[in-house]
Amino acid sequence: MSNMKKNYQMKVDVLLGLQWGDEGKGKVVDVLTPRYDVITRFQGGPNAGHTLEFNNIKHVLHTIPSGIFRGDKINIIGNGVVIDPSIFKKEIQSLKNIGFDLTKTLYISKKAHLILPTHRLLDAASESAKGDSKIGSTLKGIGPTYRDKIGREGLRVGDILHNFEEKYRARVDQHIELLTKFYNFDYKQALQDYEKQWFEGIEVIKQFQLVDSEHFINDLLLAGKSVIAEGAQGTMLDIDFGSYPFVTSSNTIAAGACTGLGIAPGKIGKVYGIFKAYCTRVGSGPFPTELLNETGDTLRRIGNEFGSTTGRPRRCGWLDLVALRYAIMINGVTDLIMMKADVMDQFETIKICTSYFIEGELTRNFPNEIDDGVIPVYEELAGWKTDLTAVDAISKFPEALNRYILFIEEFLQVPITIVSVGPNRSQTIER
Ligand code: GDP
Ligand code: IMO
Ligand code: MG
């Protein structure tokens, strides 16, 4: 009986972005990994770009969980993830080049869906057909792949093991019909260029341990192993709760960890919610606190706000507590993590959005529709005017930073347990 109780105590902690992605998830997963036995990804695909920095190495991961630099942990790509074999192969190769061989430590779910070369082309065709109303997708084929998954026409990693060529051809032929007849899209050269590396990627995937990951993860929990699930994108890009249609095509929220890994809701433990001390967004869609001025440019320059996957400049703005409060509600966040505080080191004053003014009324509730009629209302706090990148203990935090943190905690009613003051692994302070 006592043993039974112990087993049931093992939970999956989830770490996810509370804004529009790029909050710094990769860095924090790497920092927290020593506390866990297992690190998993549960949704998204190579639209993600998760950056880690340590010992003068800067690395951007797209498909692979961010725990891989910490010795022989178990890393799992869960069923909710979509994998582009060609990008996967490149990732594996570049890790090998710096001395990390993952064939023994990385497991891949047989139920994870494959991004086919034609999914990428369909993404490009669909975006170009949308013209001015395009989503600003990363063009990695994410939308079309999840569309095929939900439409029950996708190909999964497990399909690689039986009659794969045949299944592949049938899907690609149908995609080509769509590309030519519906989109009038010239696909031939691009497909030819991509297919070869894509099939090489399939061979690379075969070298890994392909598993029934739902059994694998639940068995690990039963064996007393601790698990952290690494989200991709952010809550405001969630397919249900983000600013639809300017969202990604998966559930980026805590509930996505259940469906993306095959774990029961009661098995979710802590939910770490990550946010930047300000806001960014890449791609189209509403962004109430966006700064289309010099301050926005300063945040972009100092924060080096250029996409890790596409290199596109990120749109920048003040911290939005209305949106953050909504994200905390949807995810059941237990611990907040504030990133990139150092980016505002030299600001005289810092604004925080605490409500929206909509049709003559003030509200703290995140509305269903965001348009030009939503006017952010700000409080202004003093800046700390201190170089935080060299600060190594909470006792050395300047008073103005403490006030900024307390203001956010009081508004959101969730503790900020980690503050990040630079991109390096070591520039992370626990409270
Ligand atoms: P992710 O997608 O959530 O993993 O985030 P990205 O890696 O796309 O973007 C975060 C960027 O901020 C990366 O370039 C990180 O190296 C960098 N970064 C992370 N934490 C900090 C921090 O505390 N301060 C600064 N200046 N940069 C940070
Ligand atoms: P990480 O995990 C920031 C954005 C795209 C676009 C929208 C849809 O690094 O935080 P998609 O390619 O998914 O169809 O694009 O979502 N987007 C991201 N923005 N960080 C990401 O991932 C993103 N993944 C997708 O810019 O607006
Ligand atoms: Mg990113």
XYZ file of C-alpha atoms and ligand atoms in Angstrom:
487
model
C 0.000 0.000 0.000
C 2.719 2.489 0.970
C 4.593 1.674 -2.235
C 1.445 2.284 -4.245
C 1.094 5.717 -2.724
C 4.661 6.621 -3.579
C 4.177 5.709 -7.226
C 1.086 7.836 -7.495
C 3.027 10.820 -6.204
C 5.182 11.060 -9.338
C 3.880 13.854 -11.521
C 4.798 15.582 -14.739
C 5.839 19.204 -14.287
C 5.034 21.359 -17.304
C 7.018 24.377 -18.457
C 5.408 26.622 -21.041
C 5.333 30.101 -22.536
C 2.654 32.531 -21.352
C 3.027 35.085 -24.140
C 3.523 34.780 -27.912
C 6.496 32.412 -27.796
C 10.255 32.971 -27.479
C 9.995 33.674 -23.767
C 13.187 31.690 -23.083
C 11.790 28.186 -22.566
C 14.906 26.461 -23.929
C 17.200 28.251 -21.487
C 15.080 27.434 -18.444
C 14.485 23.785 -19.377
C 18.259 23.425 -19.615
C 18.636 25.081 -16.190
C 15.982 22.866 -14.565
C 16.999 19.593 -16.249
C 19.420 18.451 -13.498
C 16.339 18.120 -11.219
C 14.563 15.726 -13.589
C 15.134 12.262 -15.028
C 13.058 12.718 -18.167
C 12.541 15.687 -20.505
C 9.799 15.634 -23.145
C 8.336 17.799 -25.877
C 4.559 17.475 -26.266
C 3.440 19.682 -29.169
C 4.583 21.895 -32.016
C 7.454 21.109 -34.315
C 10.343 22.919 -35.959
C 8.391 26.177 -35.893
C 9.983 26.302 -32.417
C 13.469 27.675 -31.877
C 14.719 27.140 -28.330
C 18.067 28.759 -27.527
C 20.570 27.560 -24.931
C 23.867 29.154 -23.967
C 26.634 27.714 -21.809
C 30.458 27.344 -21.918
C 30.582 29.626 -24.965
C 28.214 27.361 -26.873
C 25.012 28.838 -28.243
C 22.622 26.272 -29.590
C 19.144 26.511 -31.116
C 16.941 23.415 -30.887
C 13.831 22.946 -33.028
C 12.476 19.436 -32.479
C 14.688 17.981 -29.778
C 13.949 18.586 -26.070
C 16.238 21.090 -24.350
C 17.494 18.574 -21.766
C 19.981 16.886 -24.058
C 23.051 18.777 -22.890
C 22.838 17.428 -19.351
C 24.269 13.931 -19.452
C 22.307 10.746 -19.790
C 18.794 11.988 -19.134
C 15.940 10.385 -21.025
C 14.626 12.733 -23.737
C 11.318 12.011 -25.448
C 9.614 13.513 -28.484
C 5.956 12.900 -27.635
C 3.001 11.968 -29.824
C 1.742 15.572 -29.992
C 4.874 16.774 -31.814
C 5.187 17.031 -35.602
C 8.594 16.100 -37.019
C 10.265 17.176 -40.240
C 12.868 14.416 -40.865
C 15.070 16.741 -42.874
C 15.265 19.331 -40.073
C 15.644 16.548 -37.504
C 18.623 15.176 -39.411
C 20.288 18.599 -39.462
C 19.721 19.009 -35.738
C 21.184 15.601 -34.963
C 24.168 16.292 -37.214
C 24.985 19.661 -35.682
C 24.780 18.159 -32.189
C 27.071 15.337 -33.249
C 29.540 17.917 -34.540
C 29.874 19.354 -31.032
C 30.178 15.938 -29.420
C 26.603 15.028 -28.469
C 25.417 11.657 -29.738
C 21.765 11.185 -28.857
C 21.054 7.716 -30.238
C 20.970 6.234 -26.734
C 19.168 9.053 -24.913
C 16.500 10.274 -27.331
C 13.238 8.375 -27.804
C 10.587 9.206 -30.411
C 6.886 8.441 -30.213
C 5.558 6.204 -32.972
C 2.429 8.347 -32.879
C 4.216 11.631 -33.652
C 3.162 12.934 -37.069
C 5.527 13.533 -39.963
C 5.776 16.844 -41.797
C 5.975 15.813 -45.463
C 7.817 17.921 -48.038
C 4.431 18.774 -49.560
C 3.148 20.033 -46.187
C 5.804 22.736 -46.362
C 4.764 23.626 -49.882
C 1.113 23.720 -48.869
C 2.042 26.074 -46.019
C 3.776 28.383 -48.508
C 0.891 28.148 -51.012
C -1.717 28.855 -48.355
C 0.163 31.835 -46.934
C 0.751 33.371 -50.336
C -2.941 32.894 -51.255
C -3.918 34.792 -48.100
C -2.023 37.911 -49.222
C -2.314 40.699 -46.653
C -4.182 38.528 -44.179
C -1.440 35.912 -43.960
C -0.676 34.387 -40.544
C 3.052 35.000 -40.877
C 3.680 31.293 -40.368
C 7.226 29.994 -40.016
C 6.611 28.100 -43.308
C 7.666 24.813 -41.733
C 4.474 23.027 -42.762
C 2.941 23.052 -39.286
C -0.646 23.999 -40.222
C -1.028 21.511 -43.105
C 0.478 18.676 -41.030
C -1.889 19.186 -38.091
C -4.739 19.598 -40.587
C -3.977 16.137 -41.976
C -3.683 14.761 -38.446
C -7.127 16.039 -37.449
C -8.475 15.064 -40.881
C -7.244 11.514 -40.171
C -4.950 11.510 -43.180
C -1.555 12.042 -41.594
C 1.523 9.847 -41.645
C 3.103 8.956 -38.335
C 6.595 7.914 -37.290
C 5.274 4.366 -36.797
C 4.323 4.265 -40.490
C 8.012 4.352 -41.393
C 8.249 0.731 -40.283
C 5.729 -0.741 -42.799
C 5.117 -0.050 -46.524
C 6.237 3.490 -46.065
C 6.981 4.444 -49.683
C 3.506 3.419 -50.737
C 1.773 5.395 -47.998
C 4.030 8.369 -48.660
C 3.263 8.395 -52.400
C -0.480 8.255 -51.830
C -0.367 11.283 -49.531
C 2.009 13.261 -51.713
C -0.082 12.615 -54.836
C -3.117 14.024 -53.084
C -1.144 17.068 -51.897
C 0.082 17.657 -55.447
C -3.521 17.697 -56.674
C -4.260 20.356 -54.103
C -1.135 22.366 -54.922
C -1.834 22.408 -58.639
C -5.628 22.464 -58.892
C -6.503 24.629 -55.906
C -3.448 26.820 -55.386
C -1.991 26.810 -58.905
C 1.371 26.446 -57.171
C 4.555 25.580 -59.014
C 5.810 22.794 -56.745
C 8.066 20.610 -58.932
C 11.532 22.017 -58.372
C 11.007 22.667 -54.665
C 9.708 19.146 -54.103
C 12.562 17.603 -56.003
C 15.083 19.660 -54.035
C 13.600 18.719 -50.682
C 12.622 15.077 -51.084
C 16.150 13.654 -51.112
C 17.199 15.189 -47.798
C 13.786 14.351 -46.376
C 14.273 10.631 -47.072
C 17.789 10.827 -45.654
C 16.121 12.205 -42.547
C 13.793 9.200 -42.439
C 16.885 6.964 -42.312
C 18.225 9.045 -39.406
C 14.921 8.692 -37.514
C 15.196 4.916 -37.923
C 18.439 4.940 -35.925
C 16.523 6.110 -32.851
C 14.386 4.224 -30.387
C 10.835 4.497 -31.689
C 8.485 3.853 -28.782
C 4.883 3.721 -27.636
C 5.630 6.861 -25.684
C 2.399 6.911 -23.670
C 3.326 3.538 -22.117
C 6.951 4.526 -21.840
C 6.251 7.763 -19.938
C 3.639 6.260 -17.616
C 5.975 3.358 -16.831
C 8.751 5.826 -16.029
C 6.401 7.655 -13.645
C 5.498 4.365 -11.995
C 9.185 3.598 -11.605
C 9.525 6.837 -9.641
C 11.146 8.957 -12.347
C 10.578 12.706 -12.457
C 9.424 14.224 -15.736
C 9.375 17.748 -17.134
C 7.341 18.570 -20.251
C 8.697 21.409 -22.411
C 6.122 23.513 -24.216
C 6.706 25.186 -27.549
C 5.263 28.488 -28.811
C 3.160 30.265 -26.158
C -0.324 30.444 -24.667
C -1.346 33.397 -26.841
C -0.572 31.246 -29.907
C -2.743 28.340 -28.696
C -5.155 27.049 -31.347
C -8.178 27.442 -29.021
C -7.279 30.287 -26.667
C -4.833 32.395 -28.701
C -5.733 35.234 -31.060
C -7.360 32.969 -33.654
C -6.685 32.710 -36.578
C -3.260 34.261 -35.860
C -2.126 31.253 -33.874
C -0.237 28.031 -34.348
C -2.033 24.738 -34.993
C -1.585 22.940 -31.672
C -2.615 23.254 -28.030
C 0.339 25.010 -26.463
C -1.279 25.100 -23.014
C -0.828 22.793 -20.001
C -3.719 20.586 -21.148
C -1.729 19.950 -24.348
C 0.790 18.021 -22.249
C -1.936 15.452 -21.433
C -2.923 14.827 -25.048
C 0.596 15.314 -26.371
C 2.137 12.717 -24.059
C -0.701 10.433 -23.001
C -0.720 11.371 -19.329
C -3.848 11.844 -17.241
C -4.776 15.369 -16.003
C -4.246 14.285 -12.387
C -0.620 13.504 -13.216
C 0.231 17.131 -13.906
C 2.332 18.588 -11.089
C 3.833 22.062 -11.156
C 3.083 24.344 -14.072
C 5.961 26.740 -14.682
C 4.800 29.744 -16.693
C 7.512 31.730 -18.441
C 7.211 35.345 -19.483
C 9.553 38.087 -20.597
C 9.714 41.257 -18.493
C 8.181 42.860 -21.617
C 6.363 41.328 -24.632
C 7.285 40.216 -28.120
C 5.435 38.673 -31.018
C 6.662 37.445 -34.389
C 4.229 37.081 -37.291
C 0.845 38.739 -37.773
C -2.017 39.243 -35.341
C -3.181 41.533 -32.555
C -0.714 42.777 -29.946
C -2.314 45.396 -27.661
C 0.859 46.742 -25.991
C 2.995 46.813 -29.152
C 5.358 49.802 -29.325
C 5.717 51.086 -32.866
C 8.252 53.674 -31.781
C 11.783 54.185 -30.559
C 11.142 52.326 -27.287
C 10.030 49.268 -29.283
C 13.190 49.549 -31.389
C 15.313 49.795 -28.230
C 13.758 46.636 -26.772
C 14.405 44.832 -30.063
C 18.015 46.002 -30.235
C 19.004 45.347 -26.621
C 16.935 42.156 -26.359
C 18.263 40.955 -29.726
C 14.668 40.242 -30.665
C 15.061 38.423 -33.957
C 13.402 35.030 -34.512
C 15.502 31.962 -33.564
C 13.890 29.974 -36.402
C 13.256 32.518 -39.152
C 15.467 35.477 -38.211
C 12.480 37.830 -38.576
C 12.473 40.950 -36.363
C 10.139 40.442 -33.413
C 7.504 43.046 -32.631
C 8.106 44.462 -29.127
C 5.929 46.066 -26.454
C 5.369 46.589 -22.723
C 4.435 43.782 -20.370
C 0.707 42.996 -20.607
C -0.701 41.783 -17.282
C -4.235 41.400 -18.691
C -3.018 38.829 -21.205
C -0.709 37.252 -18.621
C -3.525 36.857 -16.098
C -5.592 35.112 -18.765
C -2.692 32.783 -19.637
C -2.222 31.914 -15.953
C -5.911 31.031 -15.664
C -5.890 28.773 -18.724
C -2.752 26.935 -17.613
C -3.145 26.784 -13.837
C 0.346 28.248 -13.432
C 1.899 27.481 -10.038
C 5.303 29.149 -10.541
C 6.171 32.169 -12.639
C 9.557 32.657 -14.284
C 10.517 36.137 -15.475
C 13.031 36.337 -18.327
C 15.204 39.039 -19.850
C 14.901 41.519 -16.991
C 18.378 42.762 -17.995
C 17.057 44.069 -21.317
C 15.435 47.020 -19.497
C 18.490 47.763 -17.324
C 18.906 51.313 -18.594
C 15.260 52.382 -18.781
C 14.356 55.457 -16.667
C 10.791 54.240 -16.295
C 8.931 51.080 -17.301
C 5.268 50.744 -18.167
C 3.035 47.781 -17.345
C -0.429 47.279 -18.813
C -2.891 46.583 -15.994
C -6.233 46.878 -17.819
C -7.811 47.463 -21.217
C -10.168 50.308 -22.052
C -12.840 48.851 -24.352
C -15.934 50.724 -25.520
C -15.837 53.173 -22.636
C -15.132 50.598 -19.939
C -12.068 49.447 -18.075
C -11.572 45.691 -17.857
C -8.994 43.245 -16.552
C -10.596 40.394 -18.473
C -8.954 39.388 -21.715
C -11.588 39.912 -24.443
C -12.584 37.542 -27.218
C -11.747 39.984 -29.988
C -8.711 42.242 -30.010
C -8.867 45.129 -32.451
C -7.981 48.824 -32.543
C -10.794 49.466 -30.045
C -8.769 47.803 -27.293
C -6.671 50.484 -25.571
C -4.089 49.346 -23.022
C -3.993 51.288 -19.749
C -0.597 51.509 -18.066
C 1.003 52.049 -14.696
C 4.498 53.513 -14.767
C 7.230 52.228 -12.467
C 10.784 53.447 -11.901
C 13.532 51.615 -13.788
C 16.449 50.068 -11.860
C 19.310 51.585 -13.873
C 21.646 48.743 -12.879
C 23.563 46.176 -14.898
C 21.727 42.990 -13.900
C 23.826 40.669 -16.057
C 26.490 40.554 -13.343
C 24.049 40.140 -10.441
C 24.363 36.647 -8.974
C 22.094 36.687 -5.920
C 18.649 37.900 -5.069
C 20.087 39.893 -2.174
C 21.849 42.060 -4.787
C 18.668 42.957 -6.681
C 18.160 46.727 -6.882
C 15.101 48.012 -4.984
C 13.329 49.160 -8.163
C 13.564 45.638 -9.597
C 12.142 44.199 -6.379
C 9.258 46.653 -6.675
C 8.675 45.639 -10.322
C 8.581 41.953 -9.303
C 6.287 42.566 -6.316
C 3.911 44.632 -8.436
C 3.555 41.745 -10.924
C 3.198 39.103 -8.209
C 0.536 41.073 -6.415
C -1.453 41.580 -9.587
C -1.189 37.969 -10.740
C -1.265 36.271 -7.323
C 1.375 33.739 -8.359
C 4.993 33.795 -7.075
C 7.896 34.570 -9.401
C 10.357 31.849 -8.446
C 13.083 32.457 -11.016
C 14.412 35.670 -12.572
C 16.662 35.446 -15.617
C 19.236 38.216 -16.098
C 21.075 37.103 -19.224
C 21.103 34.399 -21.909
C 23.686 32.225 -20.194
C 22.771 29.200 -18.099
C 24.524 30.815 -15.141
C 22.568 34.082 -15.335
C 19.563 32.605 -13.551
C 18.485 33.591 -10.056
C 16.078 31.640 -7.872
C 13.914 33.422 -5.317
P 12.190 30.015 -26.548
O 11.647 29.787 -27.908
O 11.119 30.297 -25.540
O 13.114 28.938 -26.081
O 13.043 31.354 -26.643
P 14.097 31.750 -27.817
O 15.311 30.949 -27.647
O 13.423 31.735 -29.142
O 14.311 33.280 -27.511
C 14.842 33.718 -26.312
C 16.112 34.523 -26.594
O 16.467 35.269 -25.457
C 17.300 33.642 -26.905
O 18.126 34.334 -27.818
C 17.997 33.511 -25.548
O 19.384 33.270 -25.671
C 17.743 34.864 -24.960
N 17.598 34.903 -23.502
C 17.013 33.999 -22.674
N 16.979 34.470 -21.412
C 17.546 35.691 -21.449
C 17.775 36.707 -20.459
O 17.432 36.575 -19.287
N 18.372 37.859 -20.890
C 18.738 38.059 -22.186
N 19.318 39.210 -22.499
N 18.536 37.134 -23.136
C 17.937 35.965 -22.770
P 8.983 28.976 -29.834
O 8.746 27.565 -29.363
C 7.323 32.567 -31.679
C 4.225 31.961 -34.737
C 4.558 32.320 -36.163
C 3.181 32.709 -36.676
C 2.269 31.716 -35.961
C 1.923 30.484 -36.790
O 10.370 29.233 -30.296
O 8.509 29.952 -28.811
P 3.261 28.320 -37.556
O 4.569 28.181 -38.254
O 3.201 27.675 -36.229
O 2.100 27.935 -38.428
O 3.103 29.909 -37.331
O 2.961 31.306 -34.793
N 5.168 31.006 -34.099
C 6.053 31.352 -33.158
N 6.372 32.562 -32.645
N 7.924 31.449 -31.215
C 7.600 30.231 -31.697
O 8.078 29.084 -31.163
C 6.656 30.142 -32.751
N 6.135 29.121 -33.465
C 5.222 29.665 -34.281
O 5.469 33.387 -36.222
O 2.848 33.991 -36.221
Mg 11.862 30.519 -29.868
